[in-house]
Short mmCIF file of C-alpha atoms and ligand atoms in Angstrom, two decimals:
data_model
loop_
_atom_site.label_atom_id
_atom_site.label_comp_id
_atom_site.label_asym_id
_atom_site.label_seq_id
_atom_site.Cartn_x
_atom_site.Cartn_y
_atom_site.Cartn_z
CA UNK A 1 109.99 27.56 85.53
CA UNK A 2 107.51 27.47 88.41
CA UNK A 3 106.26 30.61 90.13
CA UNK A 4 108.36 29.86 93.18
CA UNK A 5 111.68 29.53 91.33
CA UNK A 6 113.58 32.81 91.15
CA UNK A 7 113.93 34.53 87.81
CA UNK A 8 116.91 36.43 86.43
CA UNK A 9 116.83 40.09 87.52
CA UNK A 10 116.09 41.30 83.99
CA UNK A 11 112.95 39.14 84.03
CA UNK A 12 111.52 40.37 87.31
CA UNK A 13 108.35 42.37 86.89
CA UNK A 14 108.62 46.01 88.02
CA UNK A 15 107.24 46.42 91.54
CA UNK A 16 103.71 47.79 91.86
CA UNK A 17 103.19 51.33 93.18
CA UNK A 18 101.81 49.90 96.43
CA UNK A 19 103.94 46.97 97.59
CA UNK A 20 101.91 43.83 98.14
CA UNK A 21 98.85 45.01 96.21
CA UNK A 22 97.48 43.43 93.03
CA UNK A 23 98.95 44.79 89.80
CA UNK A 24 97.10 47.26 87.63
CA UNK A 25 97.68 48.05 83.97
CA UNK A 26 96.17 50.36 81.41
CA UNK A 27 95.03 48.17 78.50
CA UNK A 28 96.54 48.99 75.12
CA UNK A 29 94.02 50.76 72.90
CA UNK A 30 94.76 51.70 69.32
CA UNK A 31 94.44 55.44 68.63
CA UNK A 32 93.85 56.05 72.34
CA UNK A 33 96.77 55.02 74.54
CA UNK A 34 99.41 57.31 73.09
CA UNK A 35 101.94 59.44 74.97
CA UNK A 36 99.62 62.40 75.76
CA UNK A 37 96.79 60.12 76.92
CA UNK A 38 99.13 58.15 79.17
CA UNK A 39 100.41 61.41 80.69
CA UNK A 40 96.85 62.56 81.50
CA UNK A 41 96.02 59.18 83.06
CA UNK A 42 99.21 59.29 85.13
CA UNK A 43 98.17 62.69 86.51
CA UNK A 44 94.96 61.19 87.84
CA UNK A 45 96.76 58.21 89.43
CA UNK A 46 98.94 55.97 87.28
CA UNK A 47 98.48 52.24 86.86
CA UNK A 48 101.47 50.06 87.68
CA UNK A 49 102.08 49.37 83.98
CA UNK A 50 101.28 50.94 80.65
CA UNK A 51 101.22 49.13 77.29
CA UNK A 52 101.54 50.88 73.94
CA UNK A 53 99.01 50.44 71.18
CA UNK A 54 100.32 47.77 68.83
CA UNK A 55 103.24 48.14 66.45
CA UNK A 56 102.26 46.43 63.20
CA UNK A 57 104.86 43.91 62.07
CA UNK A 58 105.28 42.90 58.43
CA UNK A 59 107.93 42.73 55.73
CA UNK A 60 108.31 46.49 55.39
CA UNK A 61 107.37 47.55 58.89
CA UNK A 62 109.46 49.95 60.94
CA UNK A 63 108.69 51.10 64.46
CA UNK A 64 106.00 53.75 64.09
CA UNK A 65 107.28 57.03 65.50
CA UNK A 66 104.06 58.20 67.13
CA UNK A 67 103.70 54.90 69.01
CA UNK A 68 107.36 54.79 70.00
CA UNK A 69 106.99 58.27 71.53
CA UNK A 70 105.03 56.69 74.40
CA UNK A 71 108.26 54.86 75.27
CA UNK A 72 110.98 57.36 74.37
CA UNK A 73 109.15 60.36 75.86
CA UNK A 74 107.42 58.52 78.68
CA UNK A 75 106.33 61.14 81.23
CA UNK A 76 104.30 58.81 83.43
CA UNK A 77 106.98 57.70 85.86
CA UNK A 78 105.79 54.12 85.27
CA UNK A 79 107.09 51.33 82.99
CA UNK A 80 105.73 51.06 79.45
CA UNK A 81 105.54 47.70 77.66
CA UNK A 82 105.65 47.77 73.85
CA UNK A 83 103.05 45.67 72.08
CA UNK A 84 103.48 44.17 68.62
CA UNK A 85 101.09 42.37 66.31
CA UNK A 86 102.08 40.16 63.41
CA UNK A 87 102.58 36.58 62.27
CA UNK A 88 105.89 36.47 60.42
CA UNK A 89 108.45 35.04 62.84
CA UNK A 90 111.46 36.64 61.19
CA UNK A 91 109.92 40.10 61.30
CA UNK A 92 108.49 39.64 64.79
CA UNK A 93 111.94 38.78 66.15
CA UNK A 94 113.49 41.65 64.16
CA UNK A 95 110.97 44.05 65.68
CA UNK A 96 111.46 42.63 69.17
CA UNK A 97 115.21 43.32 68.80
CA UNK A 98 114.56 46.86 67.54
CA UNK A 99 112.25 47.53 70.48
CA UNK A 100 114.90 46.44 72.93
CA UNK A 101 117.13 49.34 71.95
CA UNK A 102 114.51 51.64 73.52
CA UNK A 103 113.61 52.04 77.20
CA UNK A 104 110.73 49.55 77.19
CA UNK A 105 109.69 47.52 80.22
CA UNK A 106 109.22 44.48 78.01
CA UNK A 107 107.79 43.21 74.73
CA UNK A 108 104.12 42.23 74.56
CA UNK A 109 102.59 40.08 71.83
CA UNK A 110 98.99 40.74 70.75
CA UNK A 111 97.03 37.49 70.37
CA UNK A 112 93.57 38.97 70.77
CA UNK A 113 92.74 41.65 68.23
CA UNK A 114 89.31 40.79 66.77
CA UNK A 115 89.38 43.08 63.71
CA UNK A 116 88.67 40.83 60.68
CA UNK A 117 91.38 42.53 58.61
CA UNK A 118 93.84 41.47 61.31
CA UNK A 119 92.67 37.95 62.11
CA UNK A 120 92.27 37.00 58.44
CA UNK A 121 96.05 37.39 58.22
CA UNK A 122 96.61 35.05 61.18
CA UNK A 123 97.65 37.99 63.35
CA UNK A 124 96.22 39.08 66.68
CA UNK A 125 93.23 36.96 67.65
CA UNK A 126 93.66 34.94 64.46
CA UNK A 127 96.64 33.17 66.02
CA UNK A 128 94.36 31.53 68.61
CA UNK A 129 93.14 29.12 65.89
CA UNK A 130 96.60 27.70 65.44
CA UNK A 131 98.43 26.41 68.55
CA UNK A 132 101.28 25.04 66.42
CA UNK A 133 101.99 28.50 65.07
CA UNK A 134 101.73 29.93 68.59
CA UNK A 135 104.30 27.38 69.73
CA UNK A 136 106.72 28.58 67.04
CA UNK A 137 106.09 32.28 67.59
CA UNK A 138 106.40 32.15 71.37
CA UNK A 139 109.49 29.94 71.13
CA UNK A 140 111.24 32.31 68.71
CA UNK A 141 110.33 35.41 70.69
CA UNK A 142 111.37 33.92 74.01
CA UNK A 143 114.80 33.17 72.51
CA UNK A 144 115.11 36.72 71.18
CA UNK A 145 113.95 38.60 74.27
CA UNK A 146 116.30 38.37 77.24
CA UNK A 147 114.07 40.69 79.28
CA UNK A 148 110.36 40.61 79.97
CA UNK A 149 108.19 38.93 77.35
CA UNK A 150 104.44 39.23 77.90
CA UNK A 151 101.36 38.11 76.01
CA UNK A 152 97.86 39.58 75.76
CA UNK A 153 95.18 37.25 74.48
CA UNK A 154 91.53 36.24 74.50
CA UNK A 155 90.09 32.90 75.65
CA UNK A 156 89.74 31.53 72.13
CA UNK A 157 88.80 32.36 68.57
CA UNK A 158 85.30 31.01 67.92
CA UNK A 159 85.25 28.65 70.88
CA UNK A 160 87.59 27.72 73.70
CA UNK A 161 88.81 24.33 72.44
CA UNK A 162 92.47 25.45 72.32
CA UNK A 163 92.37 27.29 75.64
CA UNK A 164 94.31 24.84 77.82
CA UNK A 165 96.76 23.99 75.03
CA UNK A 166 97.61 27.66 74.58
CA UNK A 167 98.02 28.20 78.33
CA UNK A 168 100.44 25.27 78.36
CA UNK A 169 102.41 26.96 75.56
CA UNK A 170 102.53 30.13 77.65
CA UNK A 171 104.11 28.01 80.37
CA UNK A 172 106.39 26.12 77.99
CA UNK A 173 107.89 29.34 76.64
CA UNK A 174 108.17 31.02 80.03
CA UNK A 175 106.07 34.05 79.25
CA UNK A 176 106.55 36.54 82.09
CA UNK A 177 103.03 38.00 82.33
CA UNK A 178 99.75 37.10 80.68
CA UNK A 179 96.87 39.54 80.19
CA UNK A 180 93.66 37.67 79.47
CA UNK A 181 90.55 39.31 78.01
CA UNK A 182 87.76 36.94 79.04
CA UNK A 183 85.96 36.83 75.70
CA UNK A 184 86.52 34.95 72.46
CA UNK A 185 87.56 36.86 69.36
CA UNK A 186 84.10 36.34 67.89
CA UNK A 187 82.52 37.83 71.02
CA UNK A 188 84.28 41.12 70.28
CA UNK A 189 83.59 43.59 73.11
CA UNK A 190 80.04 43.45 74.37
CA UNK A 191 79.18 39.93 75.51
CA UNK A 192 79.42 38.87 79.14
CA UNK A 193 83.03 38.35 80.22
CA UNK A 194 83.87 34.72 81.09
CA UNK A 195 85.62 35.27 84.39
CA UNK A 196 85.50 31.50 84.99
CA UNK A 197 88.06 31.12 82.19
CA UNK A 198 90.24 33.78 83.77
CA UNK A 199 90.08 31.80 87.02
CA UNK A 200 91.04 28.61 85.19
CA UNK A 201 93.98 30.37 83.56
CA UNK A 202 95.17 31.80 86.89
CA UNK A 203 95.19 28.26 88.26
CA UNK A 204 97.04 26.78 85.29
CA UNK A 205 99.77 29.22 84.35
CA UNK A 206 103.11 29.77 86.04
CA UNK A 207 103.35 33.53 85.48
CA UNK A 208 101.21 36.33 86.94
CA UNK A 209 97.90 36.91 85.19
CA UNK A 210 96.09 40.20 84.59
CA UNK A 211 92.31 39.84 84.37
CA UNK A 212 90.86 41.96 81.59
CA UNK A 213 87.34 42.76 80.44
CA UNK A 214 84.72 45.08 81.98
CA UNK A 215 86.71 46.06 85.04
CA UNK A 216 84.38 48.99 85.59
CA UNK A 217 85.27 50.18 89.11
CA UNK A 218 87.41 49.50 92.19
CA UNK A 219 84.59 47.40 93.65
CA UNK A 220 84.30 45.33 90.48
CA UNK A 221 88.10 44.91 90.38
CA UNK A 222 87.96 43.53 93.93
CA UNK A 223 85.21 41.05 93.00
CA UNK A 224 87.12 39.88 89.93
CA UNK A 225 90.39 39.52 91.82
CA UNK A 226 88.69 37.61 94.64
CA UNK A 227 86.89 35.29 92.26
CA UNK A 228 89.65 34.62 89.73
CA UNK A 229 92.74 34.69 91.93
CA UNK A 230 94.44 36.80 89.23
CA UNK A 231 97.57 38.76 90.13
CA UNK A 232 96.03 41.98 88.91
CA UNK A 233 93.65 43.73 86.57
CA UNK A 234 94.03 45.41 83.21
CA UNK A 235 91.57 48.23 82.50
CA UNK A 236 90.79 49.70 79.09
CA UNK A 237 87.58 51.53 78.24
CA UNK A 238 86.65 52.21 81.84
CA UNK A 239 89.92 54.05 82.39
CA UNK A 240 88.96 56.38 79.54
CA UNK A 241 85.66 56.97 81.33
CA UNK A 242 87.22 57.20 84.77
CA UNK A 243 90.97 57.91 84.74
CA UNK A 244 91.02 57.84 88.57
CA UNK A 245 90.18 54.12 88.55
CA UNK A 246 93.75 52.96 89.25
CA UNK A 247 94.05 55.24 92.28
CA UNK A 248 90.62 54.07 93.46
CA UNK A 249 91.65 50.41 93.11
CA UNK A 250 94.71 51.11 95.27
CA UNK A 251 92.55 52.85 97.89
CA UNK A 252 90.07 49.99 97.92
CA UNK A 253 92.79 47.36 98.16
CA UNK A 254 94.30 49.22 101.11
CA UNK A 255 90.91 49.15 102.87
CA UNK A 256 90.56 52.94 102.54
CA UNK A 257 87.41 54.75 101.43
CA UNK A 258 87.37 55.07 97.66
CA UNK A 259 87.58 58.71 96.47
CA UNK A 260 84.39 60.11 95.05
CA UNK A 261 84.83 61.96 91.78
CA UNK A 262 82.80 65.11 91.10
CA UNK A 263 81.40 65.94 87.70
CA UNK A 264 83.49 69.07 87.81
CA UNK A 265 86.70 67.03 88.15
CA UNK A 266 85.58 65.14 85.06
CA UNK A 267 85.01 68.45 83.26
CA UNK A 268 88.62 69.43 84.07
CA UNK A 269 89.87 66.00 82.90
CA UNK A 270 88.12 66.53 79.55
CA UNK A 271 89.74 69.93 79.11
CA UNK A 272 93.17 68.65 80.14
CA UNK A 273 92.78 65.83 77.66
CA UNK A 274 91.76 68.27 74.90
CA UNK A 275 94.91 70.32 75.55
CA UNK A 276 97.11 67.22 75.75
CA UNK A 277 95.97 65.60 72.52
CA UNK A 278 95.53 68.82 70.50
CA UNK A 279 97.69 68.84 67.37
CA UNK A 280 99.04 72.32 66.57
CA UNK A 281 97.84 72.55 62.97
CA UNK A 282 94.87 70.18 62.99
CA UNK A 283 91.51 71.67 61.96
CA UNK A 284 89.31 72.43 64.96
CA UNK A 285 86.54 70.10 63.87
CA UNK A 286 88.98 67.19 63.56
CA UNK A 287 90.12 67.94 67.09
CA UNK A 288 86.54 68.01 68.36
CA UNK A 289 85.83 64.72 66.58
CA UNK A 290 88.89 63.18 68.16
CA UNK A 291 87.58 64.19 71.59
CA UNK A 292 84.25 62.50 70.86
CA UNK A 293 86.08 59.17 70.82
CA UNK A 294 87.02 59.60 74.48
CA UNK A 295 83.78 61.34 75.47
CA UNK A 296 81.76 58.38 74.23
CA UNK A 297 83.07 56.57 77.29
CA UNK A 298 83.13 59.53 79.69
CA UNK A 299 79.46 60.18 78.91
CA UNK A 300 78.49 56.82 80.43
CA UNK A 301 79.05 58.30 83.88
CA UNK A 302 77.69 61.84 83.39
CA UNK A 303 73.89 61.39 83.35
CA UNK A 304 71.57 58.40 83.37
CA UNK A 305 69.66 59.39 80.23
CA UNK A 306 72.63 59.93 77.96
CA UNK A 307 71.79 63.61 77.41
CA UNK A 308 75.43 64.68 77.60
CA UNK A 309 76.34 62.04 75.01
CA UNK A 310 73.53 63.13 72.72
CA UNK A 311 74.58 66.78 72.81
CA UNK A 312 78.33 66.31 72.66
CA UNK A 313 78.02 64.07 69.59
CA UNK A 314 76.46 67.02 67.77
CA UNK A 315 79.09 69.62 68.69
CA UNK A 316 81.26 71.04 65.93
CA UNK A 317 83.52 73.56 67.61
CA UNK A 318 85.67 73.57 70.71
CA UNK A 319 83.52 76.37 72.20
CA UNK A 320 80.33 74.34 71.67
CA UNK A 321 81.90 71.24 73.14
CA UNK A 322 83.21 73.04 76.22
CA UNK A 323 79.84 74.80 76.75
CA UNK A 324 78.12 71.38 76.75
CA UNK A 325 80.71 70.08 79.22
CA UNK A 326 80.23 73.12 81.51
CA UNK A 327 76.45 72.73 81.46
CA UNK A 328 76.42 68.98 82.17
CA UNK A 329 79.38 68.96 84.55
CA UNK A 330 79.00 72.17 86.61
CA UNK A 331 80.89 73.05 89.77
CA UNK A 332 77.97 72.25 92.10
CA UNK A 333 79.32 69.22 93.94
CA UNK A 334 77.32 66.68 91.87
CA UNK A 335 79.09 63.34 91.56
CA UNK A 336 80.25 61.29 88.59
CA UNK A 337 78.74 57.78 88.65
CA UNK A 338 80.96 55.01 90.11
CA UNK A 339 79.67 52.54 87.52
CA UNK A 340 78.55 53.30 83.96
CA UNK A 341 74.83 54.06 83.76
CA UNK A 342 73.01 51.03 82.33
CA UNK A 343 71.69 51.69 78.86
CA UNK A 344 74.02 54.62 78.18
CA UNK A 345 76.07 53.05 75.42
CA UNK A 346 79.46 54.20 74.18
CA UNK A 347 79.82 54.02 70.43
CA UNK A 348 83.55 54.22 69.76
CA UNK A 349 84.38 55.17 66.22
CA UNK A 350 86.97 52.42 65.93
CA UNK A 351 87.76 49.36 67.97
CA UNK A 352 90.65 46.99 67.71
C1 FMN B 1 89.41 51.48 70.95
C2 FMN B 1 90.08 50.20 71.37
C3 FMN B 1 91.35 49.91 70.87
C4 FMN B 1 92.01 48.74 71.27
N1 FMN B 1 93.29 48.49 70.81
C5 FMN B 1 93.98 47.40 71.29
C6 FMN B 1 95.35 47.19 70.96
O1 FMN B 1 96.00 47.99 70.25
N2 FMN B 1 95.95 46.08 71.47
C7 FMN B 1 95.28 45.19 72.27
O2 FMN B 1 95.87 44.20 72.73
N3 FMN B 1 94.00 45.37 72.60
C8 FMN B 1 93.33 46.47 72.15
N4 FMN B 1 92.05 46.68 72.57
C9 FMN B 1 91.41 45.77 73.55
C10 FMN B 1 91.66 46.29 74.98
O3 FMN B 1 93.04 46.30 75.30
C11 FMN B 1 90.90 45.42 76.02
O4 FMN B 1 91.38 44.10 75.94
C12 FMN B 1 89.39 45.42 75.80
O5 FMN B 1 88.92 46.73 75.56
C13 FMN B 1 88.66 44.83 77.02
O6 FMN B 1 88.98 45.54 78.19
P1 FMN B 1 88.03 46.70 78.82
O7 FMN B 1 86.67 46.08 79.05
O8 FMN B 1 88.73 47.09 80.09
O9 FMN B 1 87.95 47.79 77.80
C14 FMN B 1 91.36 47.83 72.17
C15 FMN B 1 90.09 48.13 72.65
C16 FMN B 1 89.44 49.30 72.27
C17 FMN B 1 88.07 49.60 72.85
#
């Protein structure tokens, strides 16, 4: 089906918040993008779409309750796509059917996860080595999913030799939306992003494309959209750092001045996030450690020498952590950086 042909109503993408603007989505992030996190992001200015962290699919898998909560108790006011990861066609289609009994916007297939434990099993990014398998998986899922079926992938496994073939399979199986992280699996998270491949994909595929990888700010989103011709952007780590980024992208796209964020707003975001993700009976130190996962990214915009990061990584109690936040992010009108400070590196405890 070409982009100009009309699609059945149940396969029309939900309209963006601002009609006519590029799409925005919060990238799925394991152990991060759960229901409370999505709610906090939505309070700062929701993206057009959310995507759950992945549901693992295997012989004994059942939909994990804490992930499903992001769908069944969605407080964001925006659609949530449910992502799955796996390689067994029978169990992938079973899971896709199970997901459709919940209020999901659509089913997303993960073909990008670079964790060796995942790709060794031919799941996630591992699938990119095997176009024949992709053909089978996409074909079976397309037949099973009457609504929106989306794919998130990287540009290749070790190299990009299968890139065009896989894009043609995305077309063949009428995928409704493709999110493309412009790195290979082997490049993990820190190499330069190959926006030229995202541009090539936008030219080749029939469905809308979300450009993903190092969308750090509204200005960078504009550059990437202009260069690649993508239909929108998907933002992961930089939305943890700056949860106002989706609102700022909308402002920028409308030709309005982009809101400046004060350090004190960031301080309030951190405290709201603490309250949102706090588990009633979890030990305080576990809670503080959980916060460090988010603050690793937030700290990239607090000070240019990484002093906030250094201190917060050593905090043990909630009181210590909040005191460090108050000291580095006082109510004195100082601004949070628009772009991450160069050389201030986030060290997430776990990446998918
Ligand atoms: C902590 C973490 C967890 C992630 N978990 C997932 C996941 O569950 N599914 C997925 O498709 N990608 C996952 N990713 C990849 C992101 O969705 C995204 O593609 C990647 O971070 C690049 O985008 P960014 O530069 O905007 O962060 C994860 C990334 C991080 C940093």
